[in-house]
Amino acid sequence: MWGICSRTMVKVGMAKPCGLVKPCHLVKPVSVTRVSGRYLTHQKGLPALPIPPLQQTCERYISALEPIVEVDELKNTKELLDEFQKAGGVGERLQRGLEKRASGTDNWLSQWWVQVAYLTYRLPVVVHSSPGLVLPRMNFRDKQGQIRFAAKLIAGVLDFKTMIDNETLPVEYLGGKPLCMNQYYELLSSCRIPGLKQDSVVNHAKSPRPPKHITVVHNFQFFVLDVYNSDGTPLTSNQLCVQLERICSSSLQTNMEPIGILTTQHRDQWGKAYLNLIKDKTNKRSVSAIQRSIFTLCLDGAMPRGSEEMRRSTAAVQMLHGGGSQWNSGNRWFDKTLQFIVGEEGMCGAIYEHAPAEGPPIVALIDHVVDYTGKPETTRCPMVPLPMPQKLPFNMTPEIKKDIEEAKHDMNILAEDLDMRVTVFGHFGKNVPKSHKMSPDAFIQIALQLAYYRMHQRCCATYESASLRMFRLGRTDTIRSASNASAAFVKAFDDLNKQNTEKVDLMGKAVAAHRSYTNMAISGQAIDRHLLGLKLQAVEENVSMPKVFTDPAYAKALHYCLSTSQVPSKADCVMCFGPVVSNGYGVCYNPMENHINFAVSSFNACEETNAARMAQAVESALLDMRTLLEQTPRAKL
Ligand code: COA
């Protein structure tokens, strides 16, 4: 079993985590400033990811376990940790090994991380790993509108790509410190390739002749669309519109084999099916064209009609998995790092394969695209005839057809199983916690703790992704939102014997503890990635696995019943993802100034969880916390 990442999973027995040591209100979130200077110079100037002191991690690990394991389990783990970290013990040896590794690499964790969290993770990328993103509903309702919007979207992405290519992307800052920009260089022209036991990622942006085409998929048929003129200028939206019309009119058949559905499979199965698929040279060329393309644009067919209340949730399902084989799940290549989805009735968004990047760079790109699509076209179309977009042929064999049937069947079970609820919490946003001098993110996380406790009468291991991008090639670490302070607060909240003054004091402490963990995580001093590193170092050095990593408490610590992430954006979007354990929730949120967008998921097969009830519980928790704050004078924190 695994827990989620930065929205991917980490094997149980492996951890994932992230923190800054400044008063929280001084920590500015990611802000964008233009700076001059080339990518490499910038990257070289970033600090290396630190390795926290062993004793610090062991102490913090025990505190993190306290709210989620039993007393006797905790006692046992303390004994194991004493043994692990004693002078001359295996812990010290592994710590030295990690330090040596760090001295010889740009980032001691990054390569391990991609392998462990993503490429050796074998559940389907769909729902289990790749996040979807829902854009605000666009102002079109017919095919023409769909095509026109898609053309502008492509032009917007190409505009962003120019900044990547010229290395003029604005450097981002967190807490006044510059962030690693590497992920931006991994988003385009890259693709995951299935393997039999482990996958890989190829990035063609760095090849001597980088690709000049995107792939467009319509009615399950894939097309290569060149998006640059012969003089190297990107096609204008008008030119792209013409090309997309040509694609749509040459792919009107709706009964094609959905070859893309193969990418929804369990990775071992897809690995086998892939070898079989590319045995045929034509298929191999077609697959390679998709893999090499800058990105994929999915022009979707209809989705099931639902109530207006469920519109956003249906859109999230469309972005996350396409709705099943009878709808749009086959209208994708899920291995592609970036796929933009344009629906028939104004529903738009994206899905990305998680191995190369986290949500924030994707959202920055999408914010740029949304801005771009809102502006009038300024570039004139060169009067040159454009080559016809090429349809990618696939030769079907009975074996490939059988693999497709199996993939359809499995995808439909997964689609049926996922319960997704997107809600807009409209009562307040970041404004209310800020007015009470609290970190909005910490306030929301503590509300999630309260909601979970009210629904399940217990605290659970909770994952929130924290950015490690202050460090070169940094990805994420884990903020463990369930703390002793949060447990004390959630247990007291509905206790009629407690005074409101005590409750509000406990809330302040819980929020402050969360922000303090966040600071610790983004400054590279959290526990999860360090524990993972020590474990992997044991494998590397071939020493017998220390008992701290086979301890049931470690498995409990990594069984994230709440897997959460804040992904803020300028546009009114929301990102969404699936739960990382069968009895868990996936919760992604975008806190805007006056409202908060939430996407909550769970699995229908689990009787104890329910996405709609959880979403409702989160809303009540936020409202109840505000009421408590407003009704109770608070001692100075
Ligand atoms: N009083 C008043 N205002 C406060 C405050 C306080 N005590 N604490 C924070 N604020 C303000 C901040 O200054 C900021 O203001 P702004 O909206 O004007 O910019 C705002 O509240 C938000 O701060 P906060 O809620 O504390 O969160 P954050 O923006 O620092 O983000 C994380 C916290 C953990 C989400 C962020 O550090 C991070 O790591 N993000 C990456 C997540 C990621 O990688 N996700 C990937 C998913 S695939």
XYZ file of C-alpha atoms and ligand atoms in Angstrom:
685
model
C 0.000 0.000 0.000
C 1.017 3.551 -0.569
C 0.180 7.038 0.565
C -0.109 10.051 -1.695
C 2.459 12.535 -2.778
C 2.496 15.630 -3.991
C -0.138 13.535 -5.104
C 1.303 10.235 -5.863
C 1.677 7.307 -3.723
C 4.515 6.150 -1.639
C 4.764 2.543 -0.711
C 3.819 1.781 2.826
C 7.020 1.210 4.509
C 8.081 4.262 2.589
C 7.162 7.748 3.538
C 6.688 10.969 1.741
C 6.691 14.490 3.158
C 8.092 18.637 3.325
C 8.548 23.294 5.986
C 10.111 27.304 6.812
C 11.149 28.763 10.036
C 9.594 32.177 9.998
C 6.436 33.454 11.641
C 3.753 32.124 9.336
C 2.250 35.481 8.439
C 5.630 36.518 7.086
C 5.743 33.580 4.727
C 4.460 34.751 1.397
C 2.940 32.035 -0.741
C 4.258 31.408 -4.212
C 4.402 34.799 -5.883
C 5.626 35.541 -9.343
C 8.267 38.152 -10.102
C 10.178 38.644 -13.317
C 13.887 38.294 -12.916
C 16.532 38.190 -15.533
C 19.058 35.389 -15.641
C 19.104 32.060 -17.316
C 17.682 28.861 -16.026
C 20.942 27.124 -15.231
C 22.460 30.034 -13.335
C 19.276 30.244 -11.343
C 19.262 26.541 -10.611
C 22.897 26.492 -9.538
C 22.210 29.230 -7.026
C 19.606 27.145 -5.180
C 20.548 25.351 -1.965
C 20.740 21.553 -1.808
C 18.022 19.604 -0.020
C 19.273 19.065 3.539
C 19.280 15.794 5.455
C 17.720 16.444 8.852
C 19.527 15.219 12.005
C 18.628 11.605 12.821
C 17.600 12.246 16.404
C 15.344 15.154 15.348
C 13.495 12.943 12.856
C 13.081 10.133 15.393
C 11.631 12.527 17.999
C 9.296 14.167 15.480
C 8.188 10.785 14.185
C 7.086 9.733 17.683
C 5.048 12.941 18.092
C 3.462 12.365 14.688
C 2.427 8.838 15.716
C 0.859 9.875 19.020
C -2.573 10.921 17.668
C -2.929 7.943 15.305
C -1.613 4.782 17.026
C -2.445 2.901 20.227
C -0.420 3.381 23.420
C 1.197 -0.084 23.273
C 2.106 0.392 19.588
C 3.740 3.666 20.464
C 5.730 2.066 23.279
C 6.969 -0.617 20.910
C 7.954 1.963 18.258
C 9.860 4.009 20.868
C 11.890 0.918 21.722
C 12.586 0.237 18.054
C 13.662 3.833 17.540
C 15.969 3.747 20.581
C 17.653 0.728 19.083
C 17.750 2.306 15.608
C 19.405 5.558 16.649
C 21.756 4.305 19.350
C 25.426 5.274 19.006
C 27.133 3.033 16.442
C 23.746 1.569 15.373
C 22.257 1.021 11.949
C 20.522 4.416 11.950
C 23.850 6.233 12.188
C 25.290 4.089 9.424
C 22.366 4.810 7.115
C 22.481 8.510 7.961
C 26.176 8.581 6.949
C 25.264 6.756 3.740
C 22.636 9.388 2.967
C 25.103 12.196 3.657
C 27.570 10.622 1.264
C 24.851 10.278 -1.348
C 23.913 13.936 -0.883
C 27.487 15.066 -1.479
C 27.569 13.330 -4.860
C 24.170 14.344 -6.309
C 22.211 17.507 -7.093
C 19.430 16.299 -4.845
C 19.819 13.139 -2.738
C 16.112 12.387 -2.983
C 14.820 13.399 -6.414
C 15.755 10.321 -8.452
C 14.699 7.899 -5.746
C 11.478 9.825 -5.361
C 10.442 9.590 -8.996
C 11.184 5.870 -8.986
C 9.501 5.008 -5.730
C 6.551 7.371 -5.754
C 5.692 7.070 -9.427
C 7.536 4.778 -11.804
C 7.459 1.597 -9.730
C 3.931 2.349 -8.542
C 1.811 -0.163 -10.447
C -1.826 0.851 -9.936
C -3.352 2.658 -12.917
C -2.239 6.267 -13.199
C -5.898 7.103 -13.745
C -7.606 8.036 -10.440
C -4.716 6.597 -8.383
C -2.018 9.062 -9.389
C -2.827 11.622 -12.104
C -4.619 14.755 -10.861
C -7.332 16.398 -12.932
C -8.032 20.094 -13.097
C -11.433 21.680 -13.710
C -11.523 25.113 -15.310
C -14.408 27.537 -14.874
C -17.140 26.657 -17.371
C -16.428 28.379 -20.658
C -18.878 30.365 -22.659
C -19.665 27.938 -25.503
C -22.239 25.196 -25.983
C -21.669 23.797 -29.495
C -19.023 22.181 -31.704
C -17.937 25.461 -33.284
C -17.457 27.007 -29.871
C -15.566 23.933 -28.710
C -13.180 24.167 -31.650
C -12.678 27.919 -31.318
C -11.919 27.636 -27.628
C -9.583 24.676 -28.183
C -7.677 26.673 -30.816
C -7.169 29.566 -28.400
C -6.141 27.188 -25.680
C -3.451 25.649 -27.895
C -2.212 29.129 -28.828
C -2.091 30.034 -25.116
C -0.004 26.961 -24.283
C 2.370 27.752 -27.153
C 2.694 31.293 -25.811
C 3.715 29.862 -22.442
C 6.062 27.416 -24.178
C 7.901 30.357 -25.735
C 8.819 31.500 -22.215
C 10.017 27.997 -21.367
C 12.028 27.753 -24.589
C 13.587 31.220 -24.151
C 14.193 30.620 -20.471
C 12.278 33.796 -19.672
C 9.837 32.198 -17.283
C 9.353 34.374 -14.231
C 11.119 32.826 -11.254
C 8.727 32.022 -8.427
C 9.299 32.819 -4.761
C 8.101 31.313 -1.504
C 8.727 33.186 1.725
C 11.022 35.544 -0.190
C 13.173 32.659 -1.395
C 13.513 31.695 -5.066
C 12.097 28.331 -6.102
C 13.441 25.576 -8.313
C 12.005 25.993 -11.816
C 13.002 22.592 -13.145
C 9.477 21.159 -13.257
C 8.497 23.656 -15.954
C 11.074 22.082 -18.225
C 9.563 18.636 -17.724
C 5.949 19.427 -18.608
C 5.999 19.617 -22.389
C 7.117 17.079 -25.000
C 7.352 14.378 -22.347
C 5.574 11.114 -21.724
C 5.552 8.140 -19.410
C 6.440 4.829 -21.054
C 5.006 1.638 -19.549
C 7.365 -1.147 -18.566
C 6.841 -4.666 -17.320
C 7.869 -3.934 -13.728
C 8.682 -0.245 -13.800
C 7.922 2.662 -16.111
C 10.152 5.416 -17.410
C 9.661 8.998 -18.589
C 11.050 10.399 -21.818
C 11.466 14.109 -22.438
C 11.867 15.100 -26.080
C 12.112 18.819 -25.323
C 15.800 18.250 -24.724
C 16.413 16.349 -27.952
C 18.405 17.999 -30.794
C 15.216 18.270 -32.868
C 12.461 18.993 -30.372
C 8.929 18.186 -31.524
C 6.832 20.774 -33.342
C 3.522 18.962 -33.130
C 0.768 18.225 -30.650
C -1.604 15.272 -30.716
C -5.311 15.854 -30.979
C -7.766 13.108 -30.105
C -11.360 13.196 -31.245
C -13.816 10.285 -31.273
C -10.958 8.058 -30.026
C -8.880 8.893 -33.134
C -5.453 10.442 -32.778
C -4.001 13.124 -35.074
C -0.640 14.776 -35.404
C -1.068 18.523 -35.692
C 1.988 20.634 -36.535
C 1.661 23.827 -34.529
C 4.522 25.857 -35.993
C 4.759 27.550 -39.397
C 7.817 26.847 -41.521
C 9.327 30.163 -40.299
C 9.167 28.853 -36.734
C 6.268 31.065 -35.606
C 3.454 29.324 -33.758
C 0.170 28.899 -35.619
C -2.371 31.555 -34.721
C -5.712 30.649 -33.168
C -7.392 31.184 -36.535
C -5.005 28.802 -38.241
C -5.442 26.299 -35.417
C -9.204 26.622 -35.773
C -9.006 25.640 -39.434
C -6.823 22.652 -38.569
C -9.085 21.468 -35.761
C -12.110 21.694 -38.063
C -10.293 19.492 -40.545
C -9.520 17.003 -37.784
C -13.105 16.913 -36.561
C -14.578 16.440 -40.018
C -12.241 13.556 -40.760
C -13.007 11.720 -37.511
C -16.792 11.640 -37.458
C -17.087 7.868 -36.972
C -17.931 7.138 -33.372
C -17.410 3.388 -33.385
C -13.624 3.295 -33.439
C -11.595 1.069 -31.144
C -10.583 3.299 -28.205
C -6.882 2.565 -28.360
C -6.150 5.198 -25.688
C -8.069 3.215 -23.073
C -5.091 0.872 -22.864
C -3.304 3.624 -20.912
C -5.883 3.333 -18.114
C -4.739 -0.156 -17.210
C -2.794 -1.456 -14.249
C 0.802 -0.682 -15.185
C 2.002 -4.301 -15.350
C -0.837 -5.193 -17.688
C -0.337 -2.092 -19.795
C 3.384 -2.862 -19.889
C 2.606 -6.233 -21.479
C -0.083 -4.880 -23.792
C 2.304 -2.103 -24.857
C 4.939 -4.552 -26.042
C 2.284 -6.363 -27.969
C 0.914 -3.129 -29.453
C 4.241 -1.818 -30.709
C 5.287 -5.120 -32.291
C 3.565 -3.694 -35.346
C 5.713 -0.991 -36.989
C 2.765 1.259 -37.881
C 1.489 1.144 -34.325
C 4.962 1.844 -33.012
C 5.255 4.952 -35.195
C 1.823 6.178 -34.117
C 2.547 5.628 -30.426
C 5.888 7.353 -30.796
C 4.196 10.392 -32.393
C 1.921 10.679 -29.355
C 4.795 10.250 -26.919
C 6.929 12.842 -28.716
C 4.185 15.426 -29.079
C 4.286 18.686 -27.115
C 1.001 17.813 -25.399
C -2.338 16.187 -26.145
C -5.574 17.991 -26.772
C -8.704 15.918 -26.134
C -11.785 17.128 -27.978
C -14.383 15.269 -25.964
C -17.773 13.937 -26.863
C -20.805 14.208 -24.616
C -20.774 13.373 -20.914
C -23.749 12.027 -18.955
C -26.196 14.770 -18.104
C -26.604 15.498 -14.405
C -28.260 18.067 -12.224
C -26.904 21.624 -12.109
C -25.760 20.919 -8.545
C -23.615 18.043 -9.822
C -22.224 19.930 -12.831
C -18.812 20.601 -11.272
C -18.557 17.048 -9.941
C -19.343 15.647 -13.393
C -16.699 17.947 -14.847
C -14.170 16.663 -12.287
C -14.972 13.095 -13.299
C -14.543 14.057 -16.948
C -11.089 15.514 -16.243
C -9.999 12.754 -13.891
C -10.981 9.678 -15.858
C -13.333 10.593 -18.685
C -16.428 8.875 -17.306
C -15.776 5.291 -18.455
C -15.349 3.561 -21.798
C -18.804 4.555 -23.069
C -17.944 8.229 -22.560
C -14.491 9.774 -22.840
C -12.003 7.502 -21.054
C -10.775 6.237 -24.425
C -10.361 9.775 -25.703
C -7.054 10.167 -23.831
C -3.449 9.007 -23.685
C -3.066 8.941 -19.902
C 0.711 8.436 -20.081
C 1.098 11.856 -21.670
C 2.400 14.385 -19.165
C -0.096 17.052 -20.178
C -3.526 16.588 -21.682
C -5.953 19.449 -22.130
C -9.593 18.501 -22.296
C -12.226 20.543 -24.068
C -15.762 19.245 -23.654
C -18.759 19.863 -25.863
C -20.688 22.117 -23.549
C -18.120 24.463 -22.070
C -16.571 22.008 -19.618
C -12.789 22.238 -19.871
C -9.762 21.278 -17.927
C -6.693 19.130 -17.922
C -5.109 16.006 -16.543
C -1.431 15.433 -15.975
C 0.740 12.421 -15.388
C 2.366 13.089 -12.056
C 5.899 11.707 -12.422
C 7.469 14.860 -13.935
C 5.760 17.603 -11.903
C 3.505 18.845 -9.117
C 0.267 20.800 -9.425
C 1.573 24.383 -8.984
C 3.558 24.579 -12.274
C 0.612 23.063 -14.110
C -1.700 25.635 -12.561
C 0.684 28.478 -13.463
C 0.574 27.307 -17.064
C -3.191 27.016 -16.971
C -3.611 30.462 -15.389
C -1.572 31.830 -18.290
C -3.741 29.975 -20.789
C -6.977 31.183 -19.185
C -5.700 34.784 -19.340
C -4.647 34.257 -22.930
C -7.982 32.819 -24.028
C -9.703 35.916 -22.672
C -7.691 38.284 -24.859
C -8.534 39.206 -28.457
C -6.404 37.672 -31.213
C -3.671 40.109 -32.253
C -1.507 38.058 -34.604
C -2.386 37.994 -38.287
C -2.575 34.664 -40.106
C 0.081 34.140 -42.762
C -1.720 33.361 -46.045
C -0.092 30.000 -46.548
C -1.833 26.677 -47.045
C -1.339 24.406 -44.086
C -0.597 20.697 -44.405
C -3.493 18.387 -43.544
C -3.158 17.064 -39.964
C -2.187 13.406 -40.127
C -4.389 10.750 -38.628
C -2.374 8.177 -36.701
C -3.149 4.687 -37.991
C -3.350 1.631 -35.736
C -3.447 -1.953 -36.941
C -5.717 -4.001 -34.725
C -4.984 -7.643 -33.978
C -7.290 -9.938 -31.999
C -4.853 -9.710 -29.111
C -4.910 -5.887 -29.081
C -8.703 -5.970 -29.274
C -8.749 -8.298 -26.283
C -6.440 -5.961 -24.328
C -8.770 -3.065 -25.180
C -11.804 -5.016 -23.964
C -10.059 -5.824 -20.685
C -9.002 -2.210 -20.248
C -12.578 -1.024 -20.901
C -13.906 -3.459 -18.331
C -11.387 -2.459 -15.656
C -11.770 1.260 -16.376
C -15.536 0.985 -16.001
C -15.182 -0.696 -12.614
C -12.827 2.070 -11.497
C -15.138 4.804 -12.828
C -18.099 3.209 -11.026
C -16.116 3.013 -7.834
C -15.007 6.638 -7.681
C -17.229 9.004 -5.786
C -16.297 12.607 -6.527
C -17.869 15.732 -5.067
C -16.837 19.232 -6.058
C -18.224 22.012 -3.892
C -17.795 25.735 -3.621
C -17.665 26.841 -0.008
C -19.095 30.307 -0.512
C -19.311 31.644 3.068
C -15.722 32.856 3.256
C -12.248 32.243 1.938
C -8.774 33.186 3.120
C -10.222 36.471 4.431
C -11.733 35.074 7.636
C -8.723 33.137 8.970
C -6.495 36.089 8.032
C -8.726 38.482 9.969
C -8.175 36.219 12.989
C -4.409 36.222 12.321
C -4.407 32.570 11.356
C -2.870 30.839 8.368
C -5.764 30.044 5.979
C -4.184 26.784 4.909
C -3.724 25.667 8.514
C -7.320 26.721 9.317
C -8.655 24.596 6.445
C -6.503 21.634 7.423
C -7.772 21.777 11.016
C -11.335 21.961 9.657
C -10.577 18.795 7.680
C -9.388 17.156 10.897
C -12.604 18.175 12.645
C -14.756 16.965 9.758
C -13.003 13.588 9.677
C -13.235 13.179 13.455
C -16.934 13.970 13.439
C -17.574 11.423 10.711
C -15.320 8.622 11.900
C -14.801 9.295 15.631
C -11.032 8.972 15.281
C -8.000 10.852 13.989
C -6.239 9.447 10.958
C -2.847 9.729 9.307
C -3.175 12.801 7.095
C -1.010 13.856 4.196
C -0.735 17.411 2.950
C 1.805 18.113 0.253
C 4.410 20.729 1.036
C 6.689 22.206 -1.558
C 10.407 21.435 -1.377
C 11.068 23.718 -4.338
C 13.268 26.036 -2.281
C 15.857 23.367 -2.967
C 17.399 22.341 -6.272
C 15.197 19.714 -7.960
C 12.950 19.736 -4.898
C 9.538 18.098 -5.152
C 7.430 17.640 -2.011
C 7.428 16.467 1.571
C 4.510 15.624 3.857
C 2.838 17.934 6.306
C 1.281 15.595 8.864
C -1.887 17.478 9.674
C -2.994 15.119 12.444
C -1.029 16.368 15.461
C -1.420 16.159 19.220
C -2.718 19.729 19.089
C -5.273 18.968 16.352
C -6.410 15.831 18.214
C -6.946 17.813 21.427
C -8.979 20.399 19.486
C -11.224 18.004 17.552
C -11.946 15.922 20.658
C -12.906 19.042 22.615
C -14.978 20.752 19.929
C -18.276 18.918 20.418
C -17.705 18.235 24.119
C -20.499 19.982 25.993
C -18.408 20.018 29.149
C -15.784 22.262 27.588
C -15.949 26.039 27.672
C -15.739 27.961 24.422
C -12.681 29.852 25.677
C -10.874 26.536 26.067
C -12.004 25.385 22.629
C -10.843 28.551 20.958
C -7.511 28.267 22.734
C -7.161 24.679 21.479
C -8.061 25.826 17.961
C -5.358 28.494 18.054
C -2.822 25.928 19.193
C -3.856 23.413 16.522
C -3.639 26.013 13.739
C -0.270 27.263 15.013
C 1.073 23.698 15.247
C 0.036 23.063 11.655
C 1.705 26.212 10.388
C 4.806 25.349 12.340
C 4.893 21.872 10.725
C 4.452 23.554 7.344
C 7.444 25.802 7.999
C 9.463 22.804 9.052
C 8.437 20.860 5.967
C 9.134 23.523 3.336
C 12.563 24.082 4.883
C 13.439 20.405 4.413
C 13.150 19.395 8.087
C 10.066 17.170 8.002
C 10.263 13.461 8.716
C 8.730 11.494 5.890
C 11.218 11.929 3.063
C 14.063 11.474 5.553
C 12.598 8.185 6.821
C 12.062 7.068 3.236
C 15.678 7.934 2.432
C 16.939 5.907 5.397
C 14.849 2.968 4.304
C 16.050 3.138 0.701
C 19.609 3.512 1.926
C 19.182 0.226 3.834
C 18.131 -1.422 0.571
C 21.043 0.211 -1.245
C 23.573 -0.951 1.346
C 21.952 -4.360 1.507
C 21.605 -4.262 5.279
C 18.707 -6.132 6.819
C 15.670 -3.887 6.982
C 15.598 -2.035 10.332
C 12.499 -2.977 12.359
C 11.264 0.634 12.471
C 10.292 0.173 8.805
C 8.505 -3.151 9.251
C 6.726 -1.905 12.375
C 2.892 -1.875 12.062
C 2.943 1.712 13.370
C 4.953 2.755 10.308
C 2.352 1.156 8.062
C -0.361 3.006 9.993
C 1.547 6.267 9.628
C 1.558 5.785 5.876
C -2.071 4.711 5.562
C -3.338 8.155 4.646
C -7.095 8.111 5.122
C -6.928 11.820 4.371
C -4.748 12.662 1.418
C -4.902 16.388 0.869
C -3.349 19.177 -1.098
C -3.760 22.902 -1.530
C -3.417 23.940 -5.160
C -4.080 27.663 -5.447
C -4.726 29.379 -8.751
C -5.694 32.789 -10.112
C -8.479 31.324 -12.221
C -11.471 29.913 -10.353
C -10.347 26.284 -10.831
C -10.135 23.227 -8.708
C -7.785 20.306 -8.928
C -9.040 16.830 -8.053
C -7.620 13.396 -7.343
C -8.622 10.019 -5.984
C -8.100 8.659 -2.458
C -4.797 6.848 -1.903
C -6.182 4.091 0.297
C -9.357 2.082 -0.128
C -10.987 3.586 2.991
C -9.721 7.117 2.495
C -10.533 10.491 1.013
C -8.701 12.601 -1.532
C -9.250 16.295 -0.772
C -7.896 19.053 -2.974
C -8.770 22.705 -2.386
C -8.174 26.110 -3.840
C -8.614 28.853 -1.244
C -9.593 32.090 -2.947
C -10.024 35.365 -1.007
C -13.792 35.002 -0.434
C -14.568 31.373 -1.196
C -12.903 27.965 -1.282
C -13.224 25.337 -4.015
C -13.084 21.756 -2.774
C -12.869 18.439 -4.614
C -13.490 15.484 -2.300
C -13.226 11.886 -3.461
C -13.764 8.465 -1.935
C -14.439 4.937 -3.152
C -18.009 3.634 -3.335
C -16.800 0.134 -2.446
C -15.928 1.371 1.027
C -18.986 1.566 3.233
C -17.448 3.825 5.850
C -16.531 6.695 3.503
C -18.769 9.031 1.518
C -17.503 11.993 -0.499
C -20.719 14.034 -0.316
C -21.019 13.576 3.447
C -17.368 14.456 3.912
C -17.774 17.596 1.768
C -20.773 18.540 3.903
C -18.830 17.836 7.108
C -15.994 20.096 5.908
C -18.468 22.906 5.236
C -20.003 22.527 8.718
C -16.568 22.377 10.350
C -15.457 25.602 8.649
C -18.665 27.375 9.622
C -18.587 26.093 13.203
C -14.965 27.149 13.609
C -15.766 30.650 12.392
C -18.770 30.879 14.719
C -16.642 29.797 17.666
C -14.011 32.402 16.815
C -16.567 35.147 16.384
C -18.413 34.341 19.598
C -15.401 33.899 21.825
C -12.776 36.427 22.770
C -9.375 34.853 22.265
C -6.394 35.148 24.547
C -3.382 36.555 22.651
C -1.481 33.726 20.998
N -2.212 36.013 9.696
C -2.622 36.651 8.584
N -2.377 36.200 7.315
C -1.679 35.045 7.198
C -1.237 34.315 8.313
C -1.530 34.848 9.632
N -1.134 34.230 10.735
N -0.596 33.236 7.872
C -0.629 33.257 6.527
N -1.267 34.347 6.114
C -1.504 34.794 4.723
C -0.273 34.660 3.856
O 0.560 35.792 3.935
C -0.912 34.484 2.504
O -1.377 35.755 2.065
P -1.824 36.101 0.521
O -3.069 35.367 0.244
O -2.054 37.557 0.547
O -0.679 35.731 -0.316
C -2.110 33.619 2.780
O -2.445 33.885 4.135
C -1.900 32.142 2.569
O -0.987 31.590 3.509
P -1.206 30.113 4.101
O -2.623 29.808 4.121
O -0.482 30.029 5.410
O -0.595 29.141 3.062
P 0.626 29.214 2.064
O 0.227 30.020 0.898
O 1.875 29.555 2.796
O 0.665 27.690 1.587
C 1.338 25.406 1.557
C 0.954 26.603 2.441
C 1.656 24.243 2.444
C 0.144 25.033 0.699
C 2.553 25.828 0.661
O 3.663 26.138 1.475
C 3.022 24.727 -0.237
O 3.922 23.980 0.088
N 2.400 24.608 -1.450
C 2.753 23.583 -2.409
C 1.695 22.531 -2.401
C 1.934 21.527 -3.495
O 3.021 21.302 -3.964
N 0.877 20.914 -3.931
C 1.043 19.980 -5.006
C -0.090 19.160 -5.210
S 0.071 18.151 -6.609
